[in-house]
Amino acid sequence: MASPSDRKYTKEHEWVMLDGDTGTVGITDYAQDQLGDIVFVDVPSSGTVTALQKFGEIESVKAVSELYSPVSGEVVERNEGLEDNPQWVNDDPYGEGWMIRVKLTSPADVDALMSSTDYEEFLKTASD
């Protein structure tokens, strides 16, 4: 699955899609594929997140992994549906499998992230 061009990416395989000053955050198709079947997602429903710092955890049948926020800001919403349907992250990581929405406090954070083209190139070098 190609990385959608309407978002920005981290080297930790998270993405953010901006809508004004709010960003929707999730993990990439590559990340969910590496994790395997997702069984639990633990993300905040409020509070602040800091760019490239831990904001939650994701558990698969293989391992528990930390989630890192691509941007800094205030959590304004979390995907409540993931509580009962963690497999959405596997089935639709760029849609139904989103994790949190963040009101950005530092929009410049986005400038430090990779475009979809840059992320695809990063994946090629990371898997060599």
JSON list of C-alpha atoms in Angstrom, two decimals:
[
{"chain": "A", "resi": 1, "resn": "MET", "atom": "CA", "xyz": [0.00, 0.00, 0.00]},
{"chain": "A", "resi": 2, "resn": "ALA", "atom": "CA", "xyz": [1.46, 3.34, -1.02]},
{"chain": "A", "resi": 3, "resn": "SER", "atom": "CA", "xyz": [1.83, 6.03, 1.64]},
{"chain": "A", "resi": 4, "resn": "PRO", "atom": "CA", "xyz": [-0.86, 8.68, 1.06]},
{"chain": "A", "resi": 5, "resn": "SER", "atom": "CA", "xyz": [0.59, 12.01, -0.12]},
{"chain": "A", "resi": 6, "resn": "ASP", "atom": "CA", "xyz": [-1.79, 14.08, 2.06]},
{"chain": "A", "resi": 7, "resn": "ARG", "atom": "CA", "xyz": [0.18, 13.41, 5.25]},
{"chain": "A", "resi": 8, "resn": "LYS", "atom": "CA", "xyz": [3.65, 13.65, 6.77]},
{"chain": "A", "resi": 9, "resn": "TYR", "atom": "CA", "xyz": [5.68, 10.78, 8.24]},
{"chain": "A", "resi": 10, "resn": "THR", "atom": "CA", "xyz": [8.23, 10.02, 10.96]},
{"chain": "A", "resi": 11, "resn": "LYS", "atom": "CA", "xyz": [11.14, 7.59, 10.93]},
{"chain": "A", "resi": 12, "resn": "GLU", "atom": "CA", "xyz": [9.26, 5.75, 13.70]},
{"chain": "A", "resi": 13, "resn": "HIS", "atom": "CA", "xyz": [6.48, 5.02, 11.15]},
{"chain": "A", "resi": 14, "resn": "GLU", "atom": "CA", "xyz": [3.78, 7.35, 12.45]},
{"chain": "A", "resi": 15, "resn": "TRP", "atom": "CA", "xyz": [1.85, 9.76, 10.23]},
{"chain": "A", "resi": 16, "resn": "VAL", "atom": "CA", "xyz": [-0.04, 13.01, 10.69]},
{"chain": "A", "resi": 17, "resn": "MET", "atom": "CA", "xyz": [-2.69, 14.46, 8.40]},
{"chain": "A", "resi": 18, "resn": "LEU", "atom": "CA", "xyz": [-3.43, 18.15, 8.89]},
{"chain": "A", "resi": 19, "resn": "ASP", "atom": "CA", "xyz": [-6.82, 19.82, 8.81]},
{"chain": "A", "resi": 20, "resn": "GLY", "atom": "CA", "xyz": [-6.20, 23.46, 9.71]},
{"chain": "A", "resi": 21, "resn": "ASP", "atom": "CA", "xyz": [-4.47, 23.51, 13.10]},
{"chain": "A", "resi": 22, "resn": "THR", "atom": "CA", "xyz": [-5.54, 19.94, 13.96]},
{"chain": "A", "resi": 23, "resn": "GLY", "atom": "CA", "xyz": [-3.62, 16.81, 13.05]},
{"chain": "A", "resi": 24, "resn": "THR", "atom": "CA", "xyz": [-4.93, 13.25, 12.89]},
{"chain": "A", "resi": 25, "resn": "VAL", "atom": "CA", "xyz": [-2.25, 10.74, 13.94]},
{"chain": "A", "resi": 26, "resn": "GLY", "atom": "CA", "xyz": [-1.83, 7.03, 13.19]},
{"chain": "A", "resi": 27, "resn": "ILE", "atom": "CA", "xyz": [0.76, 4.44, 12.20]},
{"chain": "A", "resi": 28, "resn": "THR", "atom": "CA", "xyz": [1.79, 3.54, 8.69]},
{"chain": "A", "resi": 29, "resn": "ASP", "atom": "CA", "xyz": [0.89, 0.48, 6.69]},
{"chain": "A", "resi": 30, "resn": "TYR", "atom": "CA", "xyz": [4.52, -0.62, 6.99]},
{"chain": "A", "resi": 31, "resn": "ALA", "atom": "CA", "xyz": [4.35, -0.39, 10.81]},
{"chain": "A", "resi": 32, "resn": "GLN", "atom": "CA", "xyz": [1.11, -2.37, 11.11]},
{"chain": "A", "resi": 33, "resn": "ASP", "atom": "CA", "xyz": [2.51, -5.00, 8.73]},
{"chain": "A", "resi": 34, "resn": "GLN", "atom": "CA", "xyz": [5.67, -5.37, 10.83]},
{"chain": "A", "resi": 35, "resn": "LEU", "atom": "CA", "xyz": [3.65, -5.64, 14.05]},
{"chain": "A", "resi": 36, "resn": "GLY", "atom": "CA", "xyz": [1.22, -8.27, 12.79]},
{"chain": "A", "resi": 37, "resn": "ASP", "atom": "CA", "xyz": [-2.27, -8.68, 14.21]},
{"chain": "A", "resi": 38, "resn": "ILE", "atom": "CA", "xyz": [-3.04, -5.72, 16.50]},
{"chain": "A", "resi": 39, "resn": "VAL", "atom": "CA", "xyz": [-4.87, -6.76, 19.68]},
{"chain": "A", "resi": 40, "resn": "PHE", "atom": "CA", "xyz": [-4.77, -3.57, 21.81]},
{"chain": "A", "resi": 41, "resn": "VAL", "atom": "CA", "xyz": [-4.15, 0.16, 21.37]},
{"chain": "A", "resi": 42, "resn": "ASP", "atom": "CA", "xyz": [-3.52, 2.44, 24.39]},
{"chain": "A", "resi": 43, "resn": "VAL", "atom": "CA", "xyz": [-3.69, 6.16, 23.55]},
{"chain": "A", "resi": 44, "resn": "PRO", "atom": "CA", "xyz": [-4.73, 9.19, 25.62]},
{"chain": "A", "resi": 45, "resn": "SER", "atom": "CA", "xyz": [-8.13, 10.84, 25.33]},
{"chain": "A", "resi": 46, "resn": "SER", "atom": "CA", "xyz": [-6.77, 14.17, 26.61]},
{"chain": "A", "resi": 47, "resn": "GLY", "atom": "CA", "xyz": [-3.57, 15.86, 27.70]},
{"chain": "A", "resi": 48, "resn": "THR", "atom": "CA", "xyz": [-0.58, 17.04, 25.73]},
{"chain": "A", "resi": 49, "resn": "VAL", "atom": "CA", "xyz": [1.79, 15.26, 23.39]},
{"chain": "A", "resi": 50, "resn": "THR", "atom": "CA", "xyz": [5.29, 16.31, 22.34]},
{"chain": "A", "resi": 51, "resn": "ALA", "atom": "CA", "xyz": [6.76, 15.83, 18.90]},
{"chain": "A", "resi": 52, "resn": "LEU", "atom": "CA", "xyz": [8.75, 12.58, 18.64]},
{"chain": "A", "resi": 53, "resn": "GLN", "atom": "CA", "xyz": [7.95, 11.63, 22.24]},
{"chain": "A", "resi": 54, "resn": "LYS", "atom": "CA", "xyz": [5.95, 8.61, 23.42]},
{"chain": "A", "resi": 55, "resn": "PHE", "atom": "CA", "xyz": [2.18, 9.09, 23.54]},
{"chain": "A", "resi": 56, "resn": "GLY", "atom": "CA", "xyz": [0.89, 5.53, 23.81]},
{"chain": "A", "resi": 57, "resn": "GLU", "atom": "CA", "xyz": [1.41, 1.85, 23.16]},
{"chain": "A", "resi": 58, "resn": "ILE", "atom": "CA", "xyz": [0.23, -0.66, 20.62]},
{"chain": "A", "resi": 59, "resn": "GLU", "atom": "CA", "xyz": [0.13, -4.39, 21.27]},
{"chain": "A", "resi": 60, "resn": "SER", "atom": "CA", "xyz": [0.17, -7.11, 18.66]},
{"chain": "A", "resi": 61, "resn": "VAL", "atom": "CA", "xyz": [0.38, -10.88, 18.88]},
{"chain": "A", "resi": 62, "resn": "LYS", "atom": "CA", "xyz": [4.16, -10.39, 18.38]},
{"chain": "A", "resi": 63, "resn": "ALA", "atom": "CA", "xyz": [5.09, -7.53, 20.69]},
{"chain": "A", "resi": 64, "resn": "VAL", "atom": "CA", "xyz": [4.22, -4.33, 22.54]},
{"chain": "A", "resi": 65, "resn": "SER", "atom": "CA", "xyz": [5.55, -1.20, 20.85]},
{"chain": "A", "resi": 66, "resn": "GLU", "atom": "CA", "xyz": [5.62, 2.45, 21.84]},
{"chain": "A", "resi": 67, "resn": "LEU", "atom": "CA", "xyz": [3.84, 5.10, 19.76]},
{"chain": "A", "resi": 68, "resn": "TYR", "atom": "CA", "xyz": [5.53, 8.46, 19.10]},
{"chain": "A", "resi": 69, "resn": "SER", "atom": "CA", "xyz": [3.68, 11.64, 18.25]},
{"chain": "A", "resi": 70, "resn": "PRO", "atom": "CA", "xyz": [4.76, 13.33, 15.02]},
{"chain": "A", "resi": 71, "resn": "VAL", "atom": "CA", "xyz": [3.65, 16.73, 16.40]},
{"chain": "A", "resi": 72, "resn": "SER", "atom": "CA", "xyz": [3.26, 18.66, 19.66]},
{"chain": "A", "resi": 73, "resn": "GLY", "atom": "CA", "xyz": [-0.12, 19.75, 20.92]},
{"chain": "A", "resi": 74, "resn": "GLU", "atom": "CA", "xyz": [-3.26, 19.07, 22.90]},
{"chain": "A", "resi": 75, "resn": "VAL", "atom": "CA", "xyz": [-5.10, 15.77, 22.39]},
{"chain": "A", "resi": 76, "resn": "VAL", "atom": "CA", "xyz": [-8.66, 16.72, 21.43]},
{"chain": "A", "resi": 77, "resn": "GLU", "atom": "CA", "xyz": [-9.98, 13.28, 20.46]},
{"chain": "A", "resi": 78, "resn": "ARG", "atom": "CA", "xyz": [-9.02, 9.63, 20.42]},
{"chain": "A", "resi": 79, "resn": "ASN", "atom": "CA", "xyz": [-10.43, 6.90, 18.23]},
{"chain": "A", "resi": 80, "resn": "GLU", "atom": "CA", "xyz": [-12.78, 5.25, 20.73]},
{"chain": "A", "resi": 81, "resn": "GLY", "atom": "CA", "xyz": [-13.60, 2.54, 18.18]},
{"chain": "A", "resi": 82, "resn": "LEU", "atom": "CA", "xyz": [-10.14, 1.04, 18.57]},
{"chain": "A", "resi": 83, "resn": "GLU", "atom": "CA", "xyz": [-11.05, -0.23, 22.04]},
{"chain": "A", "resi": 84, "resn": "ASP", "atom": "CA", "xyz": [-13.39, -2.84, 20.56]},
{"chain": "A", "resi": 85, "resn": "ASN", "atom": "CA", "xyz": [-11.82, -2.96, 17.08]},
{"chain": "A", "resi": 86, "resn": "PRO", "atom": "CA", "xyz": [-8.00, -2.76, 17.32]},
{"chain": "A", "resi": 87, "resn": "GLN", "atom": "CA", "xyz": [-7.82, -4.66, 14.02]},
{"chain": "A", "resi": 88, "resn": "TRP", "atom": "CA", "xyz": [-8.88, -1.43, 12.26]},
{"chain": "A", "resi": 89, "resn": "VAL", "atom": "CA", "xyz": [-5.19, -0.46, 12.48]},
{"chain": "A", "resi": 90, "resn": "ASN", "atom": "CA", "xyz": [-4.36, -3.53, 10.36]},
{"chain": "A", "resi": 91, "resn": "ASP", "atom": "CA", "xyz": [-7.35, -3.22, 8.04]},
{"chain": "A", "resi": 92, "resn": "ASP", "atom": "CA", "xyz": [-7.22, 0.53, 7.35]},
{"chain": "A", "resi": 93, "resn": "PRO", "atom": "CA", "xyz": [-4.16, 2.23, 8.94]},
{"chain": "A", "resi": 94, "resn": "TYR", "atom": "CA", "xyz": [-4.71, 5.49, 6.99]},
{"chain": "A", "resi": 95, "resn": "GLY", "atom": "CA", "xyz": [-8.47, 5.66, 7.59]},
{"chain": "A", "resi": 96, "resn": "GLU", "atom": "CA", "xyz": [-10.52, 3.91, 10.25]},
{"chain": "A", "resi": 97, "resn": "GLY", "atom": "CA", "xyz": [-7.33, 2.95, 12.14]},
{"chain": "A", "resi": 98, "resn": "TRP", "atom": "CA", "xyz": [-6.36, 6.54, 13.10]},
{"chain": "A", "resi": 99, "resn": "MET", "atom": "CA", "xyz": [-5.44, 6.95, 16.78]},
{"chain": "A", "resi": 100, "resn": "ILE", "atom": "CA", "xyz": [-5.63, 10.53, 18.07]},
{"chain": "A", "resi": 101, "resn": "ARG", "atom": "CA", "xyz": [-6.41, 14.07, 16.93]},
{"chain": "A", "resi": 102, "resn": "VAL", "atom": "CA", "xyz": [-4.11, 16.83, 18.16]},
{"chain": "A", "resi": 103, "resn": "LYS", "atom": "CA", "xyz": [-4.57, 20.62, 18.17]},
{"chain": "A", "resi": 104, "resn": "LEU", "atom": "CA", "xyz": [-1.07, 21.70, 17.19]},
{"chain": "A", "resi": 105, "resn": "THR", "atom": "CA", "xyz": [0.86, 24.06, 19.45]},
{"chain": "A", "resi": 106, "resn": "SER", "atom": "CA", "xyz": [3.89, 24.15, 17.17]},
{"chain": "A", "resi": 107, "resn": "PRO", "atom": "CA", "xyz": [2.89, 23.93, 13.49]},
{"chain": "A", "resi": 108, "resn": "ALA", "atom": "CA", "xyz": [6.58, 24.08, 12.54]},
{"chain": "A", "resi": 109, "resn": "ASP", "atom": "CA", "xyz": [6.88, 20.47, 13.82]},
{"chain": "A", "resi": 110, "resn": "VAL", "atom": "CA", "xyz": [5.36, 19.39, 10.51]},
{"chain": "A", "resi": 111, "resn": "ASP", "atom": "CA", "xyz": [8.26, 20.91, 8.56]},
{"chain": "A", "resi": 112, "resn": "ALA", "atom": "CA", "xyz": [10.64, 18.39, 10.15]},
{"chain": "A", "resi": 113, "resn": "LEU", "atom": "CA", "xyz": [8.61, 15.40, 8.92]},
{"chain": "A", "resi": 114, "resn": "MET", "atom": "CA", "xyz": [8.96, 13.43, 5.70]},
{"chain": "A", "resi": 115, "resn": "SER", "atom": "CA", "xyz": [6.69, 13.68, 2.67]},
{"chain": "A", "resi": 116, "resn": "SER", "atom": "CA", "xyz": [5.18, 10.45, 1.34]},
{"chain": "A", "resi": 117, "resn": "THR", "atom": "CA", "xyz": [7.90, 10.32, -1.33]},
{"chain": "A", "resi": 118, "resn": "ASP", "atom": "CA", "xyz": [10.65, 10.81, 1.25]},
{"chain": "A", "resi": 119, "resn": "TYR", "atom": "CA", "xyz": [9.06, 8.18, 3.51]},
{"chain": "A", "resi": 120, "resn": "GLU", "atom": "CA", "xyz": [8.90, 5.63, 0.67]},
{"chain": "A", "resi": 121, "resn": "GLU", "atom": "CA", "xyz": [12.62, 6.29, -0.03]},
{"chain": "A", "resi": 122, "resn": "PHE", "atom": "CA", "xyz": [13.36, 5.91, 3.69]},
{"chain": "A", "resi": 123, "resn": "LEU", "atom": "CA", "xyz": [11.63, 2.51, 3.70]},
{"chain": "A", "resi": 124, "resn": "LYS", "atom": "CA", "xyz": [13.79, 1.36, 0.78]},
{"chain": "A", "resi": 125, "resn": "THR", "atom": "CA", "xyz": [17.00, 2.23, 2.61]},
{"chain": "A", "resi": 126, "resn": "ALA", "atom": "CA", "xyz": [15.73, 0.92, 5.96]},
{"chain": "A", "resi": 127, "resn": "SER", "atom": "CA", "xyz": [15.01, -2.52, 4.52]},
{"chain": "A", "resi": 128, "resn": "ASP", "atom": "CA", "xyz": [18.38, -2.87, 2.75]}
]
